[in-house]
Amino acid sequence: MKMSNSPVRWAKFHTNITEYLKHENDFVNVTLACDDNQQIKAHKVILSAGSLFFREVLESDKHPEPFIYLSGIRKGELDRIVEFLYSGETNIANNDLDRFLEIALLLQIKGVENFDLDDRKDNPTFEDEETVANYADDEIENKSAVDLNIVKDVTNNDSMIGEIDLEE
């Protein structure tokens, strides 16, 4: 006798998980700090899933609740990056888009890590989001190392991974 299977689905699974994680504070396990003395609590698994940079930093530092200082990045900029990592999208003012892409490229954010800022001038509307995201996702595997000059881990006073300076 052959057994048949019935699918069981949670209709709004992705929406519920995304909203839960945005507001959940009991299980956050990493703190991101930025230049204007602000901090954002986040989940290591979310950061590492969406950023090769965060994945490599978090894999190399086994501290249960790391504190990562991102020099040269302001709170509003980091808020947009974190929002993008949690939901796969964010709204950026047109005059802030180049700066968002610059930070996203430095942090090797999936979907934008190989996006060429010069290409944006040829296609300023980003109407073909899927093409950009697919290209970036395909190319992430070619990244083998993280620029360790981007972050300073201050969970251990003896340990300094590096620092980024975006204010050239």
PDB file of N, CA and C in Angstrom, residues 17-56:
ATOM      1  N   ILE A  17       8.323  35.362   9.910  1.00  0.00           N
ATOM      2  CA  ILE A  17       9.703  35.210  10.380  1.00  0.00           C
ATOM      3  C   ILE A  17      10.451  36.530  10.288  1.00  0.00           C
ATOM      4  N   THR A  18      10.295  37.207   9.169  1.00  0.00           N
ATOM      5  CA  THR A  18      10.985  38.490   8.980  1.00  0.00           C
ATOM      6  C   THR A  18      10.555  39.493  10.040  1.00  0.00           C
ATOM      7  N   GLU A  19       9.268  39.626  10.259  1.00  0.00           N
ATOM      8  CA  GLU A  19       8.766  40.577  11.259  1.00  0.00           C
ATOM      9  C   GLU A  19       9.206  40.172  12.665  1.00  0.00           C
ATOM     10  N   TYR A  20       9.174  38.893  12.964  1.00  0.00           N
ATOM     11  CA  TYR A  20       9.593  38.422  14.278  1.00  0.00           C
ATOM     12  C   TYR A  20      11.053  38.776  14.533  1.00  0.00           C
ATOM     13  N   LEU A  21      11.905  38.475  13.571  1.00  0.00           N
ATOM     14  CA  LEU A  21      13.335  38.721  13.760  1.00  0.00           C
ATOM     15  C   LEU A  21      13.656  40.211  13.879  1.00  0.00           C
ATOM     16  N   LYS A  22      12.895  41.053  13.180  1.00  0.00           N
ATOM     17  CA  LYS A  22      13.137  42.498  13.263  1.00  0.00           C
ATOM     18  C   LYS A  22      12.900  43.033  14.676  1.00  0.00           C
ATOM     19  N   HIS A  23      11.959  42.426  15.392  1.00  0.00           N
ATOM     20  CA  HIS A  23      11.561  42.951  16.697  1.00  0.00           C
ATOM     21  C   HIS A  23      11.993  42.075  17.868  1.00  0.00           C
ATOM     22  N   GLU A  24      12.575  40.929  17.588  1.00  0.00           N
ATOM     23  CA  GLU A  24      12.982  39.983  18.619  1.00  0.00           C
ATOM     24  C   GLU A  24      14.285  40.456  19.246  1.00  0.00           C
ATOM     25  N   ASN A  25      14.318  40.547  20.565  1.00  0.00           N
ATOM     26  CA  ASN A  25      15.519  41.010  21.250  1.00  0.00           C
ATOM     27  C   ASN A  25      16.125  39.988  22.202  1.00  0.00           C
ATOM     28  N   ASP A  26      15.427  38.919  22.488  1.00  0.00           N
ATOM     29  CA  ASP A  26      15.920  37.944  23.451  1.00  0.00           C
ATOM     30  C   ASP A  26      17.036  37.067  22.895  1.00  0.00           C
ATOM     31  N   PHE A  27      17.107  36.909  21.589  1.00  0.00           N
ATOM     32  CA  PHE A  27      18.082  35.992  21.002  1.00  0.00           C
ATOM     33  C   PHE A  27      19.124  36.680  20.131  1.00  0.00           C
ATOM     34  N   VAL A  28      19.202  37.999  20.183  1.00  0.00           N
ATOM     35  CA  VAL A  28      20.259  38.689  19.438  1.00  0.00           C
ATOM     36  C   VAL A  28      21.599  38.305  20.051  1.00  0.00           C
ATOM     37  N   ASN A  29      22.610  38.171  19.205  1.00  0.00           N
ATOM     38  CA  ASN A  29      23.882  37.681  19.727  1.00  0.00           C
ATOM     39  C   ASN A  29      25.100  38.362  19.115  1.00  0.00           C
ATOM     40  N   VAL A  30      24.896  39.538  18.546  1.00  0.00           N
ATOM     41  CA  VAL A  30      26.021  40.330  18.056  1.00  0.00           C
ATOM     42  C   VAL A  30      25.625  41.807  18.136  1.00  0.00           C
ATOM     43  N   THR A  31      26.604  42.639  18.444  1.00  0.00           N
ATOM     44  CA  THR A  31      26.377  44.083  18.481  1.00  0.00           C
ATOM     45  C   THR A  31      27.248  44.727  17.420  1.00  0.00           C
ATOM     46  N   LEU A  32      26.630  45.544  16.594  1.00  0.00           N
ATOM     47  CA  LEU A  32      27.341  46.320  15.579  1.00  0.00           C
ATOM     48  C   LEU A  32      27.380  47.764  16.066  1.00  0.00           C
ATOM     49  N   ALA A  33      28.550  48.349  16.078  1.00  0.00           N
ATOM     50  CA  ALA A  33      28.703  49.735  16.508  1.00  0.00           C
ATOM     51  C   ALA A  33      29.215  50.558  15.341  1.00  0.00           C
ATOM     52  N   CYS A  34      28.829  51.833  15.325  1.00  0.00           N
ATOM     53  CA  CYS A  34      29.235  52.704  14.220  1.00  0.00           C
ATOM     54  C   CYS A  34      29.817  54.006  14.755  1.00  0.00           C
ATOM     55  N   ASP A  35      30.239  54.854  13.845  1.00  0.00           N
ATOM     56  CA  ASP A  35      30.989  56.057  14.194  1.00  0.00           C
ATOM     57  C   ASP A  35      30.266  57.040  15.109  1.00  0.00           C
ATOM     58  N   ASP A  36      28.967  57.146  15.013  1.00  0.00           N
ATOM     59  CA  ASP A  36      28.270  58.142  15.807  1.00  0.00           C
ATOM     60  C   ASP A  36      27.825  57.598  17.170  1.00  0.00           C
ATOM     61  N   ASN A  37      28.642  56.688  17.720  1.00  0.00           N
ATOM     62  CA  ASN A  37      28.432  56.110  19.051  1.00  0.00           C
ATOM     63  C   ASN A  37      27.072  55.447  19.207  1.00  0.00           C
ATOM     64  N   GLN A  38      26.579  54.863  18.149  1.00  0.00           N
ATOM     65  CA  GLN A  38      25.312  54.143  18.160  1.00  0.00           C
ATOM     66  C   GLN A  38      25.599  52.659  17.978  1.00  0.00           C
ATOM     67  N   GLN A  39      24.671  51.838  18.445  1.00  0.00           N
ATOM     68  CA  GLN A  39      24.829  50.387  18.327  1.00  0.00           C
ATOM     69  C   GLN A  39      23.537  49.771  17.814  1.00  0.00           C
ATOM     70  N   ILE A  40      23.690  48.663  17.116  1.00  0.00           N
ATOM     71  CA  ILE A  40      22.561  47.876  16.626  1.00  0.00           C
ATOM     72  C   ILE A  40      22.786  46.436  17.052  1.00  0.00           C
ATOM     73  N   LYS A  41      21.786  45.852  17.655  1.00  0.00           N
ATOM     74  CA  LYS A  41      21.837  44.436  18.014  1.00  0.00           C
ATOM     75  C   LYS A  41      21.291  43.645  16.833  1.00  0.00           C
ATOM     76  N   ALA A  42      21.890  42.491  16.573  1.00  0.00           N
ATOM     77  CA  ALA A  42      21.472  41.677  15.431  1.00  0.00           C
ATOM     78  C   ALA A  42      21.711  40.202  15.742  1.00  0.00           C
ATOM     79  N   HIS A  43      21.319  39.369  14.802  1.00  0.00           N
ATOM     80  CA  HIS A  43      21.494  37.922  14.902  1.00  0.00           C
ATOM     81  C   HIS A  43      22.651  37.513  13.995  1.00  0.00           C
ATOM     82  N   LYS A  44      23.616  36.782  14.550  1.00  0.00           N
ATOM     83  CA  LYS A  44      24.766  36.344  13.758  1.00  0.00           C
ATOM     84  C   LYS A  44      24.331  35.566  12.522  1.00  0.00           C
ATOM     85  N   VAL A  45      23.343  34.715  12.672  1.00  0.00           N
ATOM     86  CA  VAL A  45      22.921  33.874  11.550  1.00  0.00           C
ATOM     87  C   VAL A  45      22.383  34.723  10.395  1.00  0.00           C
ATOM     88  N   ILE A  46      21.688  35.812  10.683  1.00  0.00           N
ATOM     89  CA  ILE A  46      21.165  36.687   9.633  1.00  0.00           C
ATOM     90  C   ILE A  46      22.315  37.434   8.958  1.00  0.00           C
ATOM     91  N   LEU A  47      23.214  37.998   9.760  1.00  0.00           N
ATOM     92  CA  LEU A  47      24.353  38.729   9.187  1.00  0.00           C
ATOM     93  C   LEU A  47      25.212  37.822   8.321  1.00  0.00           C
ATOM     94  N   SER A  48      25.497  36.626   8.811  1.00  0.00           N
ATOM     95  CA  SER A  48      26.374  35.728   8.059  1.00  0.00           C
ATOM     96  C   SER A  48      25.688  35.136   6.842  1.00  0.00           C
ATOM     97  N   ALA A  49      24.374  35.000   6.860  1.00  0.00           N
ATOM     98  CA  ALA A  49      23.657  34.484   5.690  1.00  0.00           C
ATOM     99  C   ALA A  49      23.658  35.484   4.539  1.00  0.00           C
ATOM    100  N   GLY A  50      23.689  36.771   4.852  1.00  0.00           N
ATOM    101  CA  GLY A  50      23.597  37.785   3.807  1.00  0.00           C
ATOM    102  C   GLY A  50      24.885  38.502   3.482  1.00  0.00           C
ATOM    103  N   SER A  51      25.965  38.187   4.191  1.00  0.00           N
ATOM    104  CA  SER A  51      27.216  38.908   3.977  1.00  0.00           C
ATOM    105  C   SER A  51      28.399  37.967   4.153  1.00  0.00           C
ATOM    106  N   LEU A  52      29.170  37.820   3.095  1.00  0.00           N
ATOM    107  CA  LEU A  52      30.381  37.002   3.188  1.00  0.00           C
ATOM    108  C   LEU A  52      31.350  37.613   4.198  1.00  0.00           C
ATOM    109  N   PHE A  53      31.401  38.923   4.233  1.00  0.00           N
ATOM    110  CA  PHE A  53      32.268  39.604   5.192  1.00  0.00           C
ATOM    111  C   PHE A  53      31.900  39.229   6.628  1.00  0.00           C
ATOM    112  N   PHE A  54      30.634  39.397   7.000  1.00  0.00           N
ATOM    113  CA  PHE A  54      30.212  39.065   8.361  1.00  0.00           C
ATOM    114  C   PHE A  54      30.404  37.575   8.641  1.00  0.00           C
ATOM    115  N   ARG A  55      30.134  36.733   7.649  1.00  0.00           N
ATOM    116  CA  ARG A  55      30.311  35.290   7.843  1.00  0.00           C
ATOM    117  C   ARG A  55      31.753  34.977   8.236  1.00  0.00           C
ATOM    118  N   GLU A  56      32.708  35.518   7.481  1.00  0.00           N
ATOM    119  CA  GLU A  56      34.108  35.215   7.764  1.00  0.00           C
ATOM    120  C   GLU A  56      34.571  35.814   9.083  1.00  0.00           C
TER     121      GLU A  56
END
